[in-house]
Amino acid sequence: MKRLLSILSACGWALALGGQTWAVETNSAVPITSELVNRLLGEVRTNNPSLRSADATLRAARLNASAVRIWDDPMVGFGGSIYSSRSFNPSEEGNLAYSVEQRLPLWGKPRLAKAVAEADVGEKLAQADSRLRELRRDLIAALTDAALAERLLELAEQDLSWLELISHSVEQRYRNGSAALADTLQVQNELAQRGNMLRADRQHLAHYHLALNRLLNRPVGASWPALRMPSVAPSVPYSAKLIALALAEEPRLKVQDWQIRQAAATAEATRKNRLPDFSLGAEGRQFSDDGGFRSGMFTLRMSFPWFNRDKYRQDYQRDLARKQAAEFQREDLVQSVREEIHHVTVEIDNAHREILLYTGEIGVRADQALSSRVADWETGRGMLREVLEARRMLLEANTMAARAQAEQTRMMADLLLFTGLDSFEALVPLSQEAPLFSHDDEHAEHAHE
C-alpha cells in the first residue's frame, strides 16, 4: 500500500487519504485479553440471569440436603371410649386414650436419603460451574464478534475513502475526455455498493454490542469501546496431555459423573426399601372423672413388604437400569469430547495457517498487484476494472485474515471450556506437546514457530 500511496500522492490524493492503509488496525482499540475477560466475567457472575438461576437452584439443593430427616415426625393420637350399661365399668377401664408412635431409623435409610440429596447438590454445583464456563466461552465469542465487526467496519471505511478518491479522479478524467462513461458508472456503482455494505456493517456492530450487553445484563444501549482481537496464537496439537486434561475438567463430564453417583445412591436406597419398617409406640388410658391413670401398653409395629417383593425388585432393577444408562451416556460423552477436541485443534491450526497466509504472502502480493494496476491505469496501460479487481483481492485478503483470527479466538475459547483453564496464556504450554497422529507433524511445526 505504500507504493499505492505514493502514486496517489502524485495525483494529489494523499492529502485527502491522510496516509491510511488497509492493513493497519487502529491502536486505540481495546485488545481482548485474559484480564479483560476475567474482569467482565466478574460482572457476569453478579448480573447474568441464567447464572443467577443456576446459583438459586444450587442453593435449593443444598437446603434440601440439609433438610433430610434422621427421625420421622412422631405420630400422636388421642381418643375416648363410650361404654354401654352391659359393658366394662369406665371407672375401671378408663374412657380416655392417648398414644404416641415413632418410626425407627433402621437399615441406614436416612443415610441413603442424605447421600441422594448430597449427590444432587454435587450435580447442581457442577451445572453452575459448567454454566459459568459456558458464559466465559460465550463472552469471548461475543467480544470476538464485536472486534471482528470493528475490523471489517474499519476496512469498509478505508475502502469507501479509497473509492471516493478513485471516483473523483475518474470524474475529472471523464470531464477531460480521457475516461469512458462506463468507467464513471462502474466506480459509482462500486461506491454505492460499498456505502450500503458500510451501513450493514455498522448495524452488525450495534447488534454485537447488544449481545454483549445481554450477557452482562447491562442496559441495551450501553456503549462499548472499540475492541481489537488478541494476538495470533500458536497452534495446539491433539496431544495426550490435552485429552487427559479435557477428560478430567470437561464440565459436561463432571455433571455426568454426579448423575451417575446420584443414580447409584438412589438404587441403593430403593434396595433398602425392601426391608420392613419398624415403629415403637406407647398407649395409655385414664378415667375422665378423676383423671386417674388406668392402664398402659407398649407396641412394636412392623410393615410386611414380602407380599410386594416382586414390585420392590422391579423398582430396584429400574434404578439400576437408570444408573447403567447414565454410565453409557458418560461413555458416549467421552468419545464425543475426544472428537470435539480434535475438531477444535484442527480448526485452530487451519486458522493459524490462514492468518499467516493472508497477512503474509497473499497480502503482500495483493498489495503489490494493486500498486501495479494503479500505476498502469495512471499511465494509460491498464483499465479501471483491473484496478477495481486488484482492490477486491487486497480487501479480501485483509478480510480473510481478520475472519481467520476471529475463528482462532473462538476455537481457543472452546479449548478453555474443555480444559478448565482460565486464560489464553495457560494454553501456550499445550502448544509444545507432541501430537498423537503422524499427520499432525506439520501441525506441530506451526505450533513451535
XYZ file of C-alpha atoms in Angstrom:
449
model
C 0.000 0.000 0.000
C 2.970 2.368 0.403
C 3.504 2.205 -3.333
C -0.163 2.929 -3.862
C 0.010 5.917 -1.537
C 2.987 7.343 -3.405
C 1.069 7.064 -6.663
C -1.997 8.649 -5.116
C 0.172 11.404 -3.719
C 1.426 12.152 -7.207
C -2.185 12.699 -8.236
C -2.952 14.886 -5.227
C -4.867 12.208 -3.322
C -2.561 11.579 -0.391
C -3.738 14.724 1.400
C -7.348 13.530 1.329
C -6.479 9.938 2.216
C -4.489 11.046 5.269
C -1.893 8.305 4.964
C -4.303 5.452 5.827
C -3.545 1.897 4.743
C -5.842 -1.092 4.690
C -3.533 -3.451 6.535
C -3.177 -1.450 9.768
C -5.621 -1.615 12.678
C -6.284 1.303 14.985
C -4.069 1.243 18.067
C -6.695 2.987 20.197
C -8.873 -0.155 20.269
C -9.025 -2.198 23.471
C -7.411 -5.623 22.946
C -9.235 -8.762 24.058
C -7.011 -10.104 26.831
C -7.463 -12.604 29.649
C -7.515 -9.667 32.069
C -10.404 -8.036 30.201
C -12.327 -11.323 30.004
C -11.891 -12.053 33.715
C -12.952 -8.534 34.662
C -16.106 -8.797 32.575
C -16.711 -12.318 33.875
C -16.935 -10.863 37.374
C -19.793 -8.726 36.102
C -21.385 -11.794 34.528
C -21.255 -13.618 37.880
C -23.379 -10.986 39.585
C -25.663 -9.896 36.739
C -26.334 -12.714 34.267
C -29.854 -14.156 34.886
C -29.045 -17.703 33.765
C -26.094 -17.906 36.157
C -28.167 -16.450 38.979
C -30.792 -19.098 38.208
C -28.131 -21.831 38.430
C -26.943 -20.402 41.762
C -30.506 -20.354 43.101
C -31.003 -23.970 42.007
C -27.781 -24.918 43.801
C -28.924 -23.100 46.940
C -32.228 -25.011 46.836
C -30.382 -28.347 46.508
C -28.185 -27.519 49.498
C -31.230 -26.615 51.579
C -32.867 -29.866 50.520
C -29.795 -31.854 51.609
C -29.670 -30.130 54.984
C -33.397 -30.820 55.465
C -33.092 -34.625 55.214
C -34.514 -36.051 58.468
C -32.969 -38.843 60.513
C -36.084 -39.292 62.640
C -39.570 -39.114 61.208
C -42.149 -36.996 62.989
C -43.782 -38.987 65.818
C -47.449 -39.843 65.486
C -49.589 -38.722 68.445
C -53.161 -39.917 68.972
C -55.987 -39.022 71.364
C -59.450 -40.552 71.684
C -62.185 -41.693 74.017
C -64.434 -44.701 74.653
C -68.176 -44.925 75.241
C -69.471 -47.880 77.280
C -72.990 -49.284 77.500
C -74.542 -50.440 80.760
C -73.697 -54.040 79.863
C -70.024 -53.428 79.160
C -66.999 -52.724 81.375
C -67.079 -50.036 84.008
C -65.357 -46.922 82.567
C -64.012 -46.009 86.009
C -62.042 -49.257 85.945
C -61.014 -49.417 82.287
C -60.700 -45.701 81.620
C -62.582 -43.893 78.888
C -59.807 -41.630 77.552
C -56.947 -42.977 75.396
C -53.756 -41.364 74.157
C -50.835 -42.782 72.206
C -47.503 -41.915 70.632
C -45.703 -43.835 67.906
C -42.211 -43.314 66.481
C -40.814 -44.848 63.312
C -37.286 -46.174 63.859
C -34.445 -45.094 61.524
C -33.193 -48.599 60.697
C -31.180 -50.138 57.836
C -29.377 -46.862 57.082
C -32.321 -45.479 55.106
C -31.874 -41.864 56.356
C -28.186 -42.025 55.478
C -29.010 -43.188 51.961
C -31.592 -40.423 51.557
C -28.870 -37.976 52.632
C -26.486 -39.458 50.046
C -29.066 -38.980 47.273
C -29.598 -35.346 48.288
C -25.847 -34.667 48.518
C -25.316 -36.167 45.065
C -27.979 -33.775 43.795
C -26.028 -30.906 45.389
C -22.884 -32.062 43.586
C -24.722 -32.212 40.278
C -26.181 -28.718 40.717
C -22.745 -27.384 41.696
C -21.228 -28.938 38.566
C -24.042 -27.469 36.466
C -23.464 -23.999 37.929
C -19.729 -24.282 37.228
C -20.480 -25.537 33.715
C -22.785 -22.594 33.097
C -20.133 -20.147 34.293
C -17.549 -21.665 31.971
C -20.001 -21.651 29.073
C -20.639 -17.976 29.738
C -16.879 -17.356 29.652
C -16.808 -19.037 26.244
C -19.835 -17.058 25.068
C -18.334 -13.815 26.397
C -15.093 -14.358 24.480
C -17.081 -15.223 21.359
C -19.216 -12.085 21.713
C -16.139 -9.908 22.267
C -14.526 -11.512 19.229
C -17.610 -10.899 17.086
C -17.572 -7.245 18.102
C -13.827 -6.944 17.439
C -14.233 -8.583 14.031
C -17.108 -6.223 13.221
C -14.887 -3.287 14.241
C -12.121 -4.505 11.935
C -14.479 -5.091 8.994
C -16.030 -1.679 9.556
C -12.564 -0.136 9.573
C -11.689 -1.875 6.300
C -15.020 -0.798 4.808
C -14.452 2.848 5.769
C -10.953 2.800 4.293
C -12.304 1.171 1.143
C -15.024 3.815 0.911
C -12.432 6.602 1.200
C -10.331 4.932 -1.477
C -13.335 4.555 -3.797
C -14.315 8.183 -3.265
C -10.836 9.283 -4.366
C -10.925 6.966 -7.378
C -14.410 8.218 -8.274
C -13.257 11.835 -8.038
C -10.309 11.109 -10.312
C -12.425 9.201 -12.846
C -14.959 12.013 -12.998
C -12.161 14.516 -13.645
C -10.807 12.283 -16.384
C -14.270 11.930 -17.889
C -14.726 15.698 -17.972
C -11.326 15.996 -19.624
C -12.287 13.365 -22.159
C -9.654 10.839 -21.066
C -12.050 8.359 -19.420
C -15.086 6.499 -20.716
C -18.571 6.895 -19.305
C -18.573 3.177 -18.447
C -15.649 3.719 -16.052
C -17.522 6.526 -14.305
C -20.667 4.427 -13.950
C -18.737 1.392 -12.756
C -16.901 3.222 -9.999
C -20.129 4.946 -8.954
C -21.791 1.535 -8.632
C -18.872 0.293 -6.548
C -19.177 3.374 -4.353
C -22.928 2.896 -3.867
C -22.473 -0.773 -3.069
C -19.754 -0.054 -0.530
C -21.887 2.641 1.121
C -24.731 0.158 1.549
C -22.393 -2.506 2.927
C -20.897 0.031 5.311
C -24.337 0.711 6.751
C -24.882 -3.032 7.221
C -21.502 -3.334 8.951
C -22.469 -0.602 11.407
C -25.738 -2.386 12.162
C -23.896 -5.666 12.737
C -21.540 -3.940 15.149
C -24.501 -2.466 17.046
C -26.033 -5.949 17.294
C -22.833 -7.454 18.727
C -22.726 -4.669 21.313
C -26.318 -5.522 22.202
C -25.340 -9.195 22.557
C -22.539 -8.216 24.936
C -24.928 -6.091 26.980
C -27.337 -9.034 27.203
C -24.607 -11.333 28.545
C -23.650 -8.781 31.195
C -27.271 -7.746 31.797
C -26.415 -4.146 31.018
C -28.856 -1.657 29.500
C -29.453 -2.475 25.844
C -27.972 0.783 24.633
C -24.844 0.739 26.840
C -21.816 1.871 24.842
C -18.632 -0.114 24.234
C -15.130 0.982 23.275
C -13.607 -0.235 20.044
C -12.298 -3.783 20.523
C -9.306 -5.462 18.949
C -8.723 -9.190 18.630
C -5.875 -10.774 20.609
C -2.526 -11.566 19.076
C -2.188 -14.584 16.818
C -1.960 -17.686 18.999
C 0.161 -20.759 18.276
C -1.450 -23.981 17.155
C -2.350 -26.515 19.832
C -1.763 -30.134 18.749
C -4.090 -33.004 19.554
C -1.914 -34.444 22.297
C -2.271 -36.968 25.105
C -1.890 -34.239 27.724
C -4.656 -32.168 26.130
C -7.026 -35.147 26.080
C -6.216 -36.091 29.677
C -6.838 -32.515 30.807
C -10.126 -32.346 28.925
C -11.392 -35.677 30.274
C -10.587 -34.502 33.807
C -12.021 -30.985 33.521
C -14.723 -31.028 30.834
C -17.825 -29.601 32.580
C -20.375 -31.931 30.971
C -18.386 -34.945 32.140
C -18.360 -33.580 35.681
C -22.133 -33.180 35.594
C -22.493 -36.714 34.230
C -20.259 -38.115 36.995
C -22.565 -36.644 39.614
C -25.609 -38.000 37.813
C -24.056 -41.478 37.997
C -23.408 -41.024 41.728
C -26.965 -39.906 42.288
C -28.343 -42.861 40.304
C -26.193 -45.261 42.351
C -27.350 -43.719 45.638
C -30.979 -43.862 44.510
C -30.639 -47.531 43.545
C -29.151 -48.388 46.947
C -31.929 -46.505 48.728
C -34.505 -48.398 46.658
C -32.859 -51.706 47.591
C -33.198 -50.858 51.279
C -36.886 -50.107 50.809
C -37.468 -53.855 50.520
C -36.705 -54.225 54.233
C -39.524 -53.839 56.782
C -40.123 -50.631 58.689
C -40.418 -50.768 62.500
C -42.298 -48.353 64.744
C -42.190 -48.181 68.523
C -45.326 -46.953 70.292
C -46.903 -46.396 73.719
C -50.578 -46.083 74.670
C -52.224 -45.032 77.916
C -55.819 -44.904 79.275
C -57.343 -42.820 82.071
C -60.754 -42.027 83.537
C -62.265 -38.649 82.669
C -63.975 -38.005 86.018
C -60.939 -38.126 88.283
C -58.177 -38.076 85.641
C -56.661 -41.203 87.145
C -54.424 -43.475 85.103
C -55.970 -46.868 84.495
C -53.746 -48.817 82.022
C -50.890 -48.601 79.531
C -49.468 -50.586 76.645
C -46.237 -50.665 74.620
C -46.238 -51.689 70.949
C -43.744 -52.590 68.256
C -45.154 -52.435 64.750
C -43.582 -53.517 61.502
C -44.506 -53.415 57.850
C -44.720 -56.640 55.913
C -43.121 -55.970 52.491
C -42.818 -59.547 51.327
C -46.216 -59.542 49.645
C -44.847 -56.876 47.234
C -41.315 -58.245 46.927
C -41.702 -58.545 43.117
C -42.647 -54.871 42.937
C -39.702 -53.845 45.083
C -37.419 -55.935 42.906
C -38.766 -54.178 39.817
C -38.132 -50.799 41.450
C -34.551 -51.776 42.181
C -33.957 -53.079 38.650
C -35.428 -49.834 37.298
C -32.955 -47.709 39.242
C -30.063 -49.984 38.271
C -31.061 -49.521 34.618
C -31.055 -45.742 35.106
C -27.573 -45.932 36.595
C -26.400 -48.037 33.670
C -27.953 -45.569 31.232
C -26.062 -42.710 32.900
C -22.809 -44.697 32.616
C -23.401 -45.343 28.913
C -24.156 -41.650 28.409
C -20.838 -40.791 30.017
C -19.002 -43.255 27.802
C -20.599 -41.685 24.732
C -19.792 -38.207 26.030
C -16.126 -39.162 26.478
C -15.919 -40.184 22.839
C -17.737 -37.009 21.828
C -15.282 -34.866 23.813
C -12.341 -36.589 22.130
C -13.879 -35.837 18.726
C -14.711 -32.233 19.600
C -11.198 -31.621 20.933
C -9.719 -32.933 17.698
C -12.048 -30.723 15.654
C -11.076 -27.661 17.709
C -7.343 -28.312 17.343
C -7.743 -28.791 13.591
C -9.674 -25.524 13.264
C -7.129 -23.648 15.386
C -4.317 -24.901 13.155
C -6.246 -24.076 9.977
C -6.982 -20.575 11.259
C -3.341 -20.128 12.270
C -2.135 -21.021 8.782
C -4.760 -18.807 7.142
C -3.715 -15.829 9.253
C -0.065 -16.271 8.277
C -1.010 -16.827 4.645
C -3.296 -13.817 4.212
C -1.199 -11.427 6.270
C 1.960 -12.728 4.606
C 2.479 -13.736 1.015
C -1.093 -13.304 -0.258
C -1.490 -9.890 1.372
C 1.892 -8.699 0.104
C 1.182 -9.899 -3.421
C -2.288 -8.348 -3.413
C -0.807 -5.046 -2.247
C 1.827 -5.162 -4.967
C -0.767 -6.115 -7.587
C -2.959 -3.137 -6.658
C 0.000 -0.754 -6.808
C 0.926 -2.125 -10.232
C -2.628 -1.861 -11.555
C -2.977 1.727 -10.347
C 0.351 2.643 -11.980
C -0.706 1.027 -15.264
C -4.058 2.793 -15.180
C -2.399 6.155 -14.432
C -0.133 5.780 -17.444
C -2.916 4.541 -19.708
C -1.616 0.968 -19.977
C -4.358 -0.571 -17.830
C -8.111 -0.484 -17.394
C -10.116 0.689 -14.395
C -11.822 -2.673 -13.910
C -8.383 -4.236 -13.383
C -7.694 -1.682 -10.650
C -11.027 -2.471 -9.001
C -10.405 -6.197 -9.247
C -6.979 -5.805 -7.634
C -8.579 -3.705 -4.909
C -11.091 -6.529 -4.258
C -8.241 -9.027 -3.949
C -6.469 -6.911 -1.328
C -9.703 -6.265 0.554
C -10.487 -9.984 0.500
C -7.026 -10.835 1.863
C -7.446 -8.414 4.785
C -10.991 -9.644 5.409
C -9.983 -13.308 5.340
C -7.110 -12.623 7.742
C -9.482 -10.895 10.178
C -12.059 -13.694 9.942
C -9.388 -16.363 10.460
C -8.102 -14.558 13.535
C -11.640 -14.333 14.923
C -12.228 -18.030 14.249
C -8.998 -18.936 16.020
C -10.023 -16.881 19.060
C -13.419 -18.607 19.195
C -11.781 -22.023 18.992
C -9.344 -21.066 21.747
C -12.357 -20.119 23.874
C -13.799 -23.598 23.248
C -10.477 -25.095 24.321
C -10.635 -23.093 27.569
C -14.102 -24.529 28.153
C -12.942 -28.115 27.584
C -9.762 -27.905 29.658
C -10.981 -25.760 32.558
C -8.130 -23.281 32.059
C -8.879 -19.620 32.719
C -6.580 -17.711 30.350
C -5.182 -17.798 26.833
C -1.678 -17.831 28.291
C -2.396 -21.125 30.077
C -2.872 -22.787 26.678
C 0.629 -21.903 25.462
C 2.383 -24.865 27.180
C -0.042 -27.219 25.430
C 1.231 -25.964 22.076
C 4.581 -27.593 22.857
C 3.135 -31.084 23.319
C 3.792 -33.857 20.807
C 0.789 -34.676 18.574
C -0.815 -38.099 18.746
C -1.169 -38.630 14.993
C 1.543 -38.603 12.375
C -0.445 -36.296 10.106
C -0.157 -33.684 12.850
C 3.599 -33.334 12.303
C 3.183 -30.207 10.197
C 0.689 -29.011 12.796
C 3.383 -29.341 15.444
C 5.877 -27.425 13.327
C 3.472 -24.471 13.183
C 2.995 -24.687 16.951
C 6.728 -24.293 17.569
C 7.121 -21.308 15.234
